[in-house]
Amino acid sequence: MTFQTSKKMFKGISSAAQLSALIDEAGRIEYHVIGLSETKRKEPLSCTWTDGTSVFLGARKTNSTSGGVGFLVSPNFSKHVKSVTFHGHRLAILTAYLSRDSQVTIIQAYAPTADSNEEQHDSFYEQLEELVRRQRGYVVVMGDFNARVGSRKHGEVFIGPHSAEERNEPGERLASFCELHHLYHGNSQFLKAPRKRWTHISPNEQHCHEIDHILCNRRIMTDVAVVPSFNTGSDHRLVRGRFHLDCGLVRLTRIRSRQPCPTILDEDAVTRLAKEESFEVMDDIDADYENLVQTVTAIASSCRSIAPNHSSRRISASTRALLEKRRNMDRQENHVEYTLLSRLCRQRIAEDHANFARSKLLDEAENRRSLRKAKRKIAEHRLRIPCLKTANGTRCCSIPGMEEILSTFYSALFKSNLPVASKERSAMEETLPFLSSKERHAIETMPRGKAPGKDGISVELLQACGPPLYRALARRYTRYLAECTVPTAWKQSSTVLLFKKGDKEDLANYRPITLLPVLYKVFTRCILARIRRTLEEAQPVEQAGFRQSFSTLDHIATCRRLIEASREHRLPLVMTFIDYKKAFDSMEPVKI
């Protein structure tokens, strides 16, 4: 297996436009993980971009505008990431499983500058040493060490023979660190021309140095080289290391697998294909439901087209032309022009992102559509949960560990300790069949744009299938109600956590949203339509909460009337407002 990791010094990724430009540039090269230094972010960020790229960025130094490290993980490698942890503003660790028995640990480092005092250098290398000693398996250390290592000296084993410059004092410290911890210095292992070795250029474009390095604890590196075509306007060049890992259990096709492109549904084509389906009913309920889902899903799969790419349309053609011009420019011969062009590129990218968002929101507002949905639609990333606390307060950053915390927390939260009494059904009771018109009304009145369940069937898909599917659902719903049995698939759901407020590492500050199958929701709507009148007649007139046609305005009007009456008759009035913490979570479902 060939594994590619890269190191990039990026002077600030504090805005969404800068991060978007970086990810757009990264899409032009081959990589698995890119390490970032000097991100200068005030707050940490863990999110997934629209193209599937995972972003993990740490915070900068407190009371300073410098520092900060992070990672970009390619879409095809994100599923292998186990955990990402940050150790201050100079060090970060990414751990990924390549197979059941093989893992790789990548440490991103940002060393103090050469003019820093001795205490800062000692503190950095002591912390780095502690992190390296704790790792197992393949270990890769990369970053901006502000050190010129030079070529191998007498007695050294882990430093290579190739270099374009002499070793300085920070380079001596780094070389000693490599020898002490048996880390192979990747840059010096491969012969390169001097113009293909330097990683940093001085502000006046006169001095070039190799101060960004990639280290590894195994002899698995097949190449370490700069990537000149990767250009973000930074004074550092991207350094890419290639590793060949002997992992017989790793399937290369899984590593190279790509996420499917976003698609949109052609509802007219769905309607035409649905008319050709008979939706036959099978004897076994579970097999019948599975066949129904497969039929509807197959219709949808054949009626999808690639959705427009918002990310590529954010940057205008004129800005892309400027980026291409900068990419092909010799920065040493055209120092002033390159600096001005980089500044112009940053301004144009920020303007393009702002104009794109403004035009989309204005269009939604003029058409009287939801601005919240529009913001969610044009968002370039979604946030991830970076870390969770266990019951005893210990922080857990690994994905398997957080999954275990989630399972334990919500299993205990929703577990019922009361037995559910089953009611015997009278033999005289007769089940009235459902009419297709009821299914049509239930489906067509459901709000569009909602997330589907685990089966992937959305409201839009059901509405597009039309009358043939409505008749098929009426037959099945009548059977479910008559036999008091529902498909097993309806008992499975996906849960999405929405952060409310407070500590992001406390699971109690998240609201779980259960994504149920849409076909199950249609069934419950049909039953509710039958019993709504009976339920309404049984409610007292004072009950205004959780009832149709009542809102908070009714409660406010009642409170105002009480206040006016007490003032008019000069009577004392005491009003008590009670908000139960986790009210629904603390009640038994059968009591609601």
Coordinates of C-alpha atoms in Angstrom, one line a residue:
M1 CA 0.0 0.0 0.0
T2 CA 1.3 3.5 -0.9
F3 CA 0.5 6.1 1.7
Q4 CA 1.1 9.8 1.1
T5 CA 1.4 12.5 3.7
S6 CA 2.3 16.1 3.2
K7 CA 3.4 19.0 5.3
K8 CA 2.4 22.6 4.6
M9 CA 3.2 25.8 6.4
F10 CA 0.1 28.0 5.8
K11 CA 0.2 31.6 7.1
G12 CA -3.3 31.8 8.5
I13 CA -6.5 29.8 7.9
S14 CA -8.7 32.0 10.1
S15 CA -11.5 32.5 7.6
A16 CA -13.8 30.1 5.7
A17 CA -12.6 31.6 2.4
Q18 CA -9.0 30.9 3.1
L19 CA -9.8 27.3 4.2
S20 CA -11.9 26.8 1.1
A21 CA -9.1 28.0 -1.2
L22 CA -6.7 25.6 0.5
I23 CA -9.0 22.6 0.1
D24 CA -9.6 23.6 -3.5
E25 CA -5.9 23.7 -4.1
A26 CA -5.4 20.3 -2.3
G27 CA -8.0 18.7 -4.7
R28 CA -5.4 19.2 -7.5
I29 CA -2.8 16.8 -6.0
E30 CA -2.7 13.3 -4.6
Y31 CA -2.5 13.0 -0.9
H32 CA -3.9 11.2 2.1
V33 CA -3.1 13.6 5.0
I34 CA -1.8 17.2 4.9
G35 CA -0.3 18.6 8.0
L36 CA -0.7 22.4 8.6
S37 CA 1.4 24.8 10.7
E38 CA 0.8 28.4 11.8
T39 CA -3.0 28.3 11.2
K40 CA -3.6 31.3 13.5
R41 CA -7.1 30.2 14.3
K42 CA -8.7 31.7 17.5
E43 CA -11.0 28.7 18.0
P44 CA -10.4 25.0 17.1
L45 CA -12.4 23.5 14.3
S46 CA -13.3 19.9 13.5
C47 CA -15.6 19.5 10.5
T48 CA -16.2 17.6 7.3
W49 CA -16.2 19.6 4.0
T50 CA -18.8 19.2 1.3
D51 CA -16.4 17.1 -0.8
G52 CA -15.7 14.7 2.1
T53 CA -12.4 16.3 3.2
S54 CA -12.0 16.1 7.0
V55 CA -10.6 19.2 8.6
F56 CA -9.0 19.3 12.1
L57 CA -7.5 22.6 13.2
G58 CA -6.2 23.5 16.6
A59 CA -6.2 26.9 18.3
R60 CA -3.4 29.4 18.2
K61 CA -1.3 30.5 21.2
T62 CA -3.3 32.2 23.9
N63 CA -3.0 36.0 23.8
S64 CA -1.1 35.8 20.5
T65 CA -1.8 35.7 16.8
S66 CA 0.8 33.0 16.1
G67 CA 0.8 29.3 16.3
G68 CA -1.7 26.6 15.6
V69 CA -1.4 23.2 13.9
G70 CA -3.9 20.9 12.1
F71 CA -4.6 18.3 9.5
L72 CA -6.5 18.0 6.2
V73 CA -7.6 14.4 5.5
S74 CA -8.6 13.3 2.0
P75 CA -12.2 12.0 1.5
N76 CA -11.0 8.5 0.7
F77 CA -8.9 8.3 3.9
S78 CA -11.2 10.0 6.4
K79 CA -12.9 6.7 7.3
H80 CA -9.6 5.3 8.6
V81 CA -9.0 8.1 11.1
K82 CA -9.4 6.9 14.7
S83 CA -8.6 10.1 16.7
V84 CA -7.1 13.6 16.4
T85 CA -5.7 15.3 19.6
F86 CA -4.0 18.6 20.0
H87 CA -1.2 19.2 22.6
G88 CA -0.9 22.9 22.8
H89 CA -0.5 25.2 19.8
R90 CA 2.6 23.4 18.5
L91 CA 1.8 19.7 18.4
A92 CA -1.1 17.5 17.1
I93 CA -1.5 13.8 16.7
L94 CA -3.6 11.9 14.1
T95 CA -4.1 8.2 14.5
A96 CA -5.5 6.1 11.7
Y97 CA -6.1 2.4 11.3
L98 CA -4.9 0.8 8.1
S99 CA -6.1 -2.6 9.1
R100 CA -7.2 -4.5 12.2
D101 CA -3.6 -5.0 13.3
S102 CA -1.9 -2.0 11.7
Q103 CA -2.1 1.7 12.5
V104 CA -0.1 4.9 11.6
T105 CA 0.4 7.8 13.9
I106 CA 1.1 11.2 12.3
I107 CA 2.6 14.0 14.6
Q108 CA 2.4 17.5 13.2
A109 CA 4.9 19.9 14.8
Y110 CA 5.6 23.6 14.7
A111 CA 9.0 24.2 16.4
P112 CA 10.0 27.6 18.0
T113 CA 11.9 29.9 15.7
A114 CA 15.7 30.0 15.7
D115 CA 15.8 33.2 17.7
S116 CA 13.6 31.8 20.5
N117 CA 15.3 31.2 23.9
E118 CA 16.8 27.8 25.0
E119 CA 13.9 27.1 27.4
Q120 CA 11.3 27.2 24.6
H121 CA 13.3 24.8 22.5
D122 CA 13.9 22.4 25.4
S123 CA 10.2 22.5 26.3
F124 CA 9.1 21.7 22.7
Y125 CA 11.5 18.8 22.2
E126 CA 10.6 17.3 25.6
Q127 CA 7.0 17.3 24.8
L128 CA 7.6 15.9 21.3
E129 CA 9.8 13.2 22.9
E130 CA 7.1 12.2 25.3
L131 CA 4.5 11.9 22.4
V132 CA 6.9 9.8 20.2
R133 CA 7.7 7.4 23.0
R134 CA 4.0 6.7 23.6
Q135 CA 3.2 5.7 20.0
R136 CA 3.2 2.2 18.6
G137 CA 3.2 1.0 15.0
Y138 CA 4.2 3.3 12.2
V139 CA 5.1 6.8 13.4
V140 CA 5.5 9.8 11.1
V141 CA 6.7 13.2 12.5
M142 CA 6.5 16.2 10.2
G143 CA 6.3 19.9 10.4
D144 CA 8.2 23.2 10.4
F145 CA 11.2 22.6 12.6
N146 CA 13.0 25.9 11.7
A147 CA 16.1 23.8 11.3
R148 CA 18.6 23.1 8.5
V149 CA 19.8 19.5 9.1
G150 CA 22.3 19.2 6.3
S151 CA 23.9 15.9 5.2
R152 CA 25.0 12.9 7.3
K153 CA 27.9 13.3 9.7
H154 CA 30.3 10.7 10.9
G155 CA 28.6 8.1 13.2
E156 CA 25.0 9.1 12.2
V157 CA 22.7 6.4 11.0
F158 CA 19.3 7.9 10.6
I159 CA 20.3 11.0 8.7
G160 CA 20.7 10.7 4.9
P161 CA 23.6 11.7 2.7
H162 CA 21.8 14.3 0.6
S163 CA 21.4 18.0 1.4
A164 CA 21.9 21.4 -0.2
E165 CA 23.1 23.4 2.8
E166 CA 25.1 23.2 6.0
R167 CA 23.7 22.2 9.3
N168 CA 22.9 25.0 11.8
E169 CA 22.3 24.8 15.6
P170 CA 18.6 23.9 15.5
G171 CA 19.5 21.4 12.8
E172 CA 22.0 19.8 15.2
R173 CA 19.3 19.5 17.8
L174 CA 16.9 17.9 15.3
A175 CA 19.5 15.5 14.0
S176 CA 20.3 14.4 17.6
F177 CA 16.6 13.9 18.2
C178 CA 16.4 11.6 15.2
E179 CA 19.4 9.5 16.2
L180 CA 18.1 9.2 19.8
H181 CA 14.6 8.0 18.9
H182 CA 15.6 6.1 15.7
L183 CA 13.7 8.4 13.3
Y184 CA 14.8 8.3 9.7
H185 CA 15.1 11.8 8.3
G186 CA 13.2 11.6 5.0
N187 CA 14.4 14.8 3.2
S188 CA 18.1 13.7 3.2
Q189 CA 17.4 10.1 2.1
F190 CA 16.7 11.1 -1.6
L191 CA 18.9 12.9 -4.1
K192 CA 17.2 16.1 -5.4
A193 CA 18.4 19.2 -7.3
P194 CA 18.9 22.2 -5.0
R195 CA 16.0 24.1 -6.6
K196 CA 13.7 21.1 -5.7
R197 CA 14.9 20.9 -2.1
W198 CA 14.1 24.3 -0.5
T199 CA 10.9 24.5 1.5
H200 CA 11.0 28.2 2.7
I201 CA 11.9 31.4 1.0
S202 CA 12.7 34.6 2.8
P203 CA 10.5 37.7 2.6
N204 CA 12.8 39.4 0.1
E205 CA 12.9 36.3 -2.0
Q206 CA 16.7 36.1 -1.8
H207 CA 17.3 33.2 0.5
C208 CA 15.9 29.7 0.3
H209 CA 16.2 27.0 3.0
E210 CA 15.1 23.5 3.8
I211 CA 13.5 23.9 7.2
D212 CA 10.4 21.6 6.8
H213 CA 11.1 18.0 7.5
I214 CA 9.4 14.5 7.5
L215 CA 10.6 11.8 9.8
C216 CA 9.6 8.2 10.2
N217 CA 10.4 5.3 12.6
R218 CA 10.6 2.7 9.8
R219 CA 12.4 2.5 6.5
I220 CA 9.2 2.7 4.5
M221 CA 9.7 6.1 2.7
T222 CA 9.9 5.8 -1.1
D223 CA 10.2 9.5 -1.8
V224 CA 10.2 12.9 -0.1
A225 CA 9.9 16.0 -2.4
V226 CA 8.4 19.4 -2.6
V227 CA 5.3 20.0 -4.8
P228 CA 5.9 23.3 -6.6
S229 CA 2.5 23.2 -8.3
F230 CA 0.8 23.5 -5.0
N231 CA 0.6 27.2 -4.5
T232 CA -1.4 29.1 -1.9
G233 CA 0.7 32.2 -1.7
S234 CA 2.6 31.0 1.4
D235 CA 6.3 31.5 1.8
H236 CA 6.6 27.7 2.4
R237 CA 6.3 25.0 -0.2
L238 CA 4.4 21.7 0.3
V239 CA 6.6 18.8 1.2
R240 CA 5.1 15.4 0.3
G241 CA 6.3 12.0 1.6
R242 CA 5.4 8.7 0.0
F243 CA 5.4 5.6 2.2
H244 CA 5.0 1.9 1.2
L245 CA 3.4 0.0 4.0
D246 CA 3.5 -3.8 4.1
C247 CA -0.1 -4.4 5.1
G248 CA -1.4 -7.6 3.5
L249 CA -4.8 -7.2 5.1
V250 CA -5.3 -3.7 3.7
R251 CA -7.5 -3.6 0.6
L252 CA -6.2 -1.0 -1.8
T253 CA -9.6 -0.6 -3.3
R254 CA -11.0 0.6 0.0
I255 CA -8.3 3.2 0.3
R256 CA -8.9 4.4 -3.2
S257 CA -12.7 4.4 -3.0
R258 CA -14.3 7.7 -3.6
Q259 CA -17.4 9.2 -2.1
P260 CA -20.3 9.3 -4.5
C261 CA -21.0 12.7 -6.0
P262 CA -24.0 14.6 -4.7
T263 CA -27.1 14.0 -6.9
I264 CA -30.5 15.4 -7.4
L265 CA -33.8 13.5 -8.1
D266 CA -35.6 13.8 -11.4
E267 CA -39.2 13.6 -10.1
D268 CA -40.8 13.4 -13.6
A269 CA -38.6 10.3 -14.5
V270 CA -39.6 8.7 -11.2
T271 CA -43.3 9.2 -11.9
R272 CA -42.9 7.5 -15.3
L273 CA -41.0 4.5 -13.9
A274 CA -43.4 4.1 -11.0
K275 CA -46.3 3.6 -13.3
E276 CA -44.6 0.5 -14.8
E277 CA -44.2 -1.1 -11.4
S278 CA -46.9 -3.4 -9.9
F279 CA -45.6 -3.4 -6.3
E280 CA -46.7 -6.9 -5.6
V281 CA -47.4 -8.0 -2.0
M282 CA -45.5 -10.9 -0.6
D283 CA -46.5 -13.3 2.3
D284 CA -43.7 -12.4 4.7
I285 CA -44.0 -8.9 6.0
D286 CA -40.3 -8.3 6.4
A287 CA -39.4 -9.7 3.0
D288 CA -42.3 -7.8 1.4
Y289 CA -41.2 -4.5 3.0
E290 CA -37.5 -5.1 2.0
N291 CA -38.7 -5.8 -1.6
L292 CA -40.8 -2.6 -1.6
V293 CA -37.8 -0.5 -0.4
Q294 CA -35.5 -2.1 -3.0
T295 CA -38.0 -1.3 -5.7
V296 CA -38.4 2.3 -4.7
T297 CA -34.7 2.7 -4.2
A298 CA -33.9 1.2 -7.7
I299 CA -36.4 3.7 -9.3
A300 CA -34.6 6.6 -7.5
S301 CA -31.1 5.4 -8.5
S302 CA -32.0 5.4 -12.2
C303 CA -33.5 8.9 -12.0
R304 CA -30.6 10.8 -10.5
S305 CA -28.2 13.3 -12.0
I306 CA -25.1 15.0 -10.6
A307 CA -26.0 18.0 -8.4
P308 CA -24.4 21.4 -9.1
N309 CA -21.1 21.9 -7.3
H310 CA -21.4 24.9 -5.1
S311 CA -17.8 24.8 -4.0
S312 CA -16.4 25.2 -7.5
R313 CA -18.9 27.9 -8.4
R314 CA -17.9 30.1 -5.5
I315 CA -14.7 31.2 -7.1
S316 CA -15.2 33.2 -10.3
A317 CA -13.4 32.6 -13.6
S318 CA -11.4 35.8 -13.2
T319 CA -10.1 34.7 -9.8
R320 CA -9.2 31.3 -11.1
A321 CA -7.2 32.9 -13.8
L322 CA -5.3 34.9 -11.2
L323 CA -4.6 31.7 -9.2
E324 CA -3.3 30.0 -12.3
K325 CA -1.1 32.9 -13.2
R326 CA 0.4 32.9 -9.6
R327 CA 0.9 29.1 -9.9
N328 CA 3.0 29.5 -13.0
M329 CA 5.0 32.5 -11.9
D330 CA 8.6 32.4 -10.8
R331 CA 8.4 34.1 -7.4
Q332 CA 12.2 34.7 -7.2
E333 CA 12.4 36.6 -10.4
N334 CA 9.2 38.5 -9.9
H335 CA 9.2 39.1 -6.2
V336 CA 7.2 42.3 -6.0
E337 CA 4.6 41.2 -8.6
Y338 CA 4.2 37.8 -6.9
T339 CA 3.6 39.5 -3.5
L340 CA 1.0 41.9 -5.0
L341 CA -0.7 39.1 -6.9
S342 CA -1.0 36.9 -3.8
R343 CA -2.6 39.8 -1.9
L344 CA -5.0 40.3 -4.8
C345 CA -5.9 36.6 -4.9
R346 CA -6.7 36.6 -1.2
Q347 CA -9.0 39.6 -1.6
R348 CA -10.7 38.2 -4.7
I349 CA -11.4 34.8 -3.0
A350 CA -12.9 36.5 0.0
E351 CA -15.1 38.7 -2.2
D352 CA -16.2 35.7 -4.3
H353 CA -17.3 33.8 -1.2
A354 CA -19.2 36.7 0.2
N355 CA -20.9 37.5 -3.1
F356 CA -21.9 33.9 -3.6
A357 CA -23.5 33.6 -0.2
R358 CA -25.2 37.0 -0.6
S359 CA -26.7 36.2 -4.0
K360 CA -28.0 32.8 -2.8
L361 CA -29.6 34.3 0.3
L362 CA -31.2 37.2 -1.6
D363 CA -32.6 34.8 -4.1
E364 CA -34.2 32.7 -1.3
A365 CA -35.5 35.8 0.4
E366 CA -37.1 37.2 -2.8
N367 CA -38.8 33.8 -3.4
R368 CA -40.0 33.7 0.3
R369 CA -38.1 30.6 1.1
S370 CA -36.4 29.6 4.3
L371 CA -33.1 31.4 4.9
R372 CA -32.0 28.8 7.4
K373 CA -32.3 26.0 4.8
A374 CA -30.5 28.2 2.3
K375 CA -27.6 28.7 4.7
R376 CA -27.5 24.9 5.4
K377 CA -27.6 24.2 1.7
I378 CA -24.6 26.4 0.8
A379 CA -22.5 25.5 3.8
E380 CA -19.2 24.1 2.8
H381 CA -18.7 21.9 5.9
R382 CA -20.5 20.3 8.8
L383 CA -19.1 20.3 12.3
R384 CA -17.8 17.1 14.0
I385 CA -17.7 16.2 17.7
P386 CA -13.9 16.5 18.5
C387 CA -14.0 15.0 22.0
L388 CA -16.4 13.7 24.6
K389 CA -16.2 13.3 28.4
T390 CA -16.9 10.0 30.1
A391 CA -19.1 9.7 33.2
N392 CA -16.0 10.2 35.4
G393 CA -14.9 13.3 33.5
T394 CA -12.1 11.7 31.5
R395 CA -11.7 13.1 27.9
C396 CA -12.0 10.7 25.1
C397 CA -10.9 11.7 21.5
S398 CA -10.9 8.4 19.7
I399 CA -13.9 7.6 17.4
P400 CA -14.5 4.1 18.8
G401 CA -14.3 5.4 22.4
M402 CA -16.8 8.2 21.6
E403 CA -19.2 5.7 20.0
E404 CA -19.1 3.6 23.1
I405 CA -19.8 6.7 25.2
L406 CA -22.8 7.5 23.0
S407 CA -24.2 4.0 23.1
T408 CA -23.9 3.8 26.9
F409 CA -25.4 7.3 27.5
Y410 CA -28.5 6.9 25.3
S411 CA -29.1 3.3 26.2
A412 CA -29.3 4.3 29.9
L413 CA -31.4 7.4 29.0
F414 CA -34.1 5.7 26.9
K415 CA -34.2 2.4 28.8
S416 CA -37.6 1.8 30.3
N417 CA -37.9 0.0 33.7
L418 CA -41.7 -0.4 33.6
P419 CA -43.3 -3.4 31.9
V420 CA -45.5 -2.6 29.0
A421 CA -49.0 -4.1 29.4
S422 CA -50.3 -5.7 26.2
K423 CA -54.0 -5.4 25.5
E424 CA -55.8 -8.3 24.0
R425 CA -57.7 -7.4 20.9
S426 CA -61.3 -8.4 20.7
A427 CA -62.3 -10.8 18.0
M428 CA -65.3 -8.6 17.2
E429 CA -63.1 -5.6 16.2
E430 CA -62.9 -5.1 12.5
T431 CA -60.1 -3.2 10.8
L432 CA -61.3 -0.7 8.2
P433 CA -59.1 -0.7 5.2
F434 CA -56.9 2.3 4.4
L435 CA -57.8 4.2 1.2
S436 CA -55.2 5.3 -1.2
S437 CA -56.6 8.9 -0.9
K438 CA -55.6 8.9 2.8
E439 CA -52.0 7.9 1.9
R440 CA -51.9 10.5 -0.8
H441 CA -53.1 13.2 1.7
A442 CA -50.6 12.1 4.3
I443 CA -47.7 12.0 1.9
E444 CA -48.4 15.2 0.0
T445 CA -48.9 17.2 3.2
M446 CA -45.6 16.1 4.7
P447 CA -42.9 18.9 4.6
R448 CA -40.2 18.5 2.0
G449 CA -36.5 18.8 2.5
K450 CA -36.3 16.6 5.6
A451 CA -33.6 14.0 6.1
P452 CA -34.6 10.4 5.2
G453 CA -34.2 7.3 7.5
K454 CA -31.7 4.5 7.1
D455 CA -33.4 3.2 4.0
G456 CA -32.7 6.5 2.2
I457 CA -36.3 7.0 1.0
S458 CA -37.3 10.7 1.2
V459 CA -40.6 12.5 1.1
E460 CA -39.8 13.9 -2.4
L461 CA -39.3 10.3 -3.7
L462 CA -42.7 9.1 -2.3
Q463 CA -44.5 12.1 -3.7
A464 CA -42.9 11.6 -7.1
C465 CA -43.9 7.9 -7.3
G466 CA -47.6 9.0 -7.1
P467 CA -50.8 6.9 -7.2
P468 CA -49.2 3.5 -7.9
L469 CA -47.2 3.7 -4.7
Y470 CA -50.2 5.1 -2.7
R471 CA -52.3 2.1 -3.6
A472 CA -49.5 -0.3 -2.7
L473 CA -49.0 1.4 0.7
A474 CA -52.8 1.3 1.4
R475 CA -52.8 -2.5 1.0
R476 CA -49.8 -2.9 3.2
Y477 CA -50.9 -0.5 5.9
T478 CA -54.2 -2.3 6.1
R479 CA -52.4 -5.6 6.6
Y480 CA -50.1 -4.1 9.3
L481 CA -53.0 -2.8 11.3
A482 CA -55.1 -6.0 11.0
E483 CA -52.2 -8.3 12.0
C484 CA -50.8 -5.8 14.7
T485 CA -47.4 -6.3 13.1
V486 CA -45.0 -3.9 11.5
P487 CA -41.7 -4.5 9.6
T488 CA -38.6 -5.1 11.6
A489 CA -36.9 -2.3 9.7
W490 CA -39.2 0.3 11.3
K491 CA -37.6 -0.5 14.7
Q492 CA -34.2 0.7 13.4
S493 CA -33.2 4.4 13.1
S494 CA -30.3 6.8 12.8
T495 CA -29.6 9.4 15.4
V496 CA -28.1 12.8 14.7
L497 CA -26.8 14.9 17.6
L498 CA -27.4 18.7 17.5
F499 CA -25.4 20.9 19.8
K500 CA -27.4 23.2 22.0
K501 CA -25.2 25.3 24.2
G502 CA -22.6 24.9 26.9
D503 CA -19.6 22.5 27.0
K504 CA -19.2 20.8 23.6
E505 CA -17.5 17.8 25.3
D506 CA -20.5 17.2 27.6
L507 CA -22.9 14.8 25.8
A508 CA -25.8 16.2 27.9
N509 CA -25.6 19.4 25.9
Y510 CA -26.6 17.7 22.7
R511 CA -30.1 17.1 21.5
P512 CA -30.6 13.7 19.8
I513 CA -32.7 13.7 16.6
T514 CA -33.9 10.3 15.5
L515 CA -34.3 9.9 11.8
L516 CA -37.1 7.4 11.3
P517 CA -38.2 5.8 8.0
V518 CA -40.5 8.0 6.1
L519 CA -42.9 5.1 5.3
Y520 CA -43.3 4.6 9.1
K521 CA -44.1 8.3 9.5
V522 CA -46.8 8.0 6.8
F523 CA -48.3 5.1 8.6
T524 CA -48.5 7.0 11.9
R525 CA -50.1 10.0 10.1
C526 CA -52.8 7.7 8.7
I527 CA -53.6 6.3 12.1
L528 CA -53.5 9.8 13.7
A529 CA -56.0 11.0 11.1
R530 CA -58.4 8.3 12.3
I531 CA -58.1 8.9 16.0
R532 CA -57.6 12.7 16.1
R533 CA -61.2 13.6 16.5
T534 CA -61.7 11.2 19.4
L535 CA -58.5 12.5 21.1
E536 CA -59.6 16.1 20.7
E537 CA -63.0 15.5 22.2
A538 CA -61.4 13.9 25.2
Q539 CA -59.1 16.8 26.0
P540 CA -60.3 19.5 28.5
V541 CA -60.7 23.1 27.2
E542 CA -57.9 24.2 29.5
Q543 CA -55.4 22.0 27.7
A544 CA -53.6 24.2 25.1
G545 CA -50.2 22.6 25.0
F546 CA -49.3 20.1 22.3
R547 CA -52.5 20.5 20.5
Q548 CA -53.3 21.5 16.9
S549 CA -54.3 25.1 16.3
F550 CA -52.8 26.3 19.6
S551 CA -49.7 28.3 20.0
T552 CA -47.7 30.2 22.6
L553 CA -49.8 33.2 21.7
D554 CA -52.8 31.5 23.4
H555 CA -50.7 31.1 26.6
I556 CA -49.5 34.7 26.5
A557 CA -53.1 36.0 26.0
T558 CA -54.2 33.9 29.0
C559 CA -51.4 35.3 31.2
R560 CA -52.1 38.9 30.1
R561 CA -55.8 38.4 31.0
L562 CA -54.9 37.1 34.5
I563 CA -52.6 40.1 35.1
E564 CA -55.3 42.6 33.9
A565 CA -57.9 41.0 36.1
S566 CA -55.7 41.0 39.2
R567 CA -54.8 44.7 38.6
E568 CA -58.5 45.6 38.1
H569 CA -59.6 44.0 41.3
R570 CA -56.4 44.8 43.2
L571 CA -55.7 41.1 44.0
P572 CA -52.3 39.7 44.7
L573 CA -51.0 37.5 41.9
V574 CA -48.2 35.0 42.0
M575 CA -47.0 33.4 38.7
T576 CA -44.6 30.4 38.8
F577 CA -42.7 29.4 35.7
I578 CA -41.2 25.9 35.8
D579 CA -38.8 24.4 33.3
Y580 CA -38.0 20.8 33.9
K581 CA -34.5 19.8 33.0
K582 CA -34.5 16.9 30.5
A583 CA -38.2 16.6 31.0
F584 CA -38.9 14.0 28.3
D585 CA -35.7 12.2 29.0
S586 CA -36.6 11.7 32.7
M587 CA -40.1 10.3 32.0
E588 CA -41.2 6.8 31.1
P589 CA -42.5 6.7 27.5
V590 CA -45.7 4.9 28.6
K591 CA -46.5 7.9 30.9
I592 CA -46.3 10.5 28.2

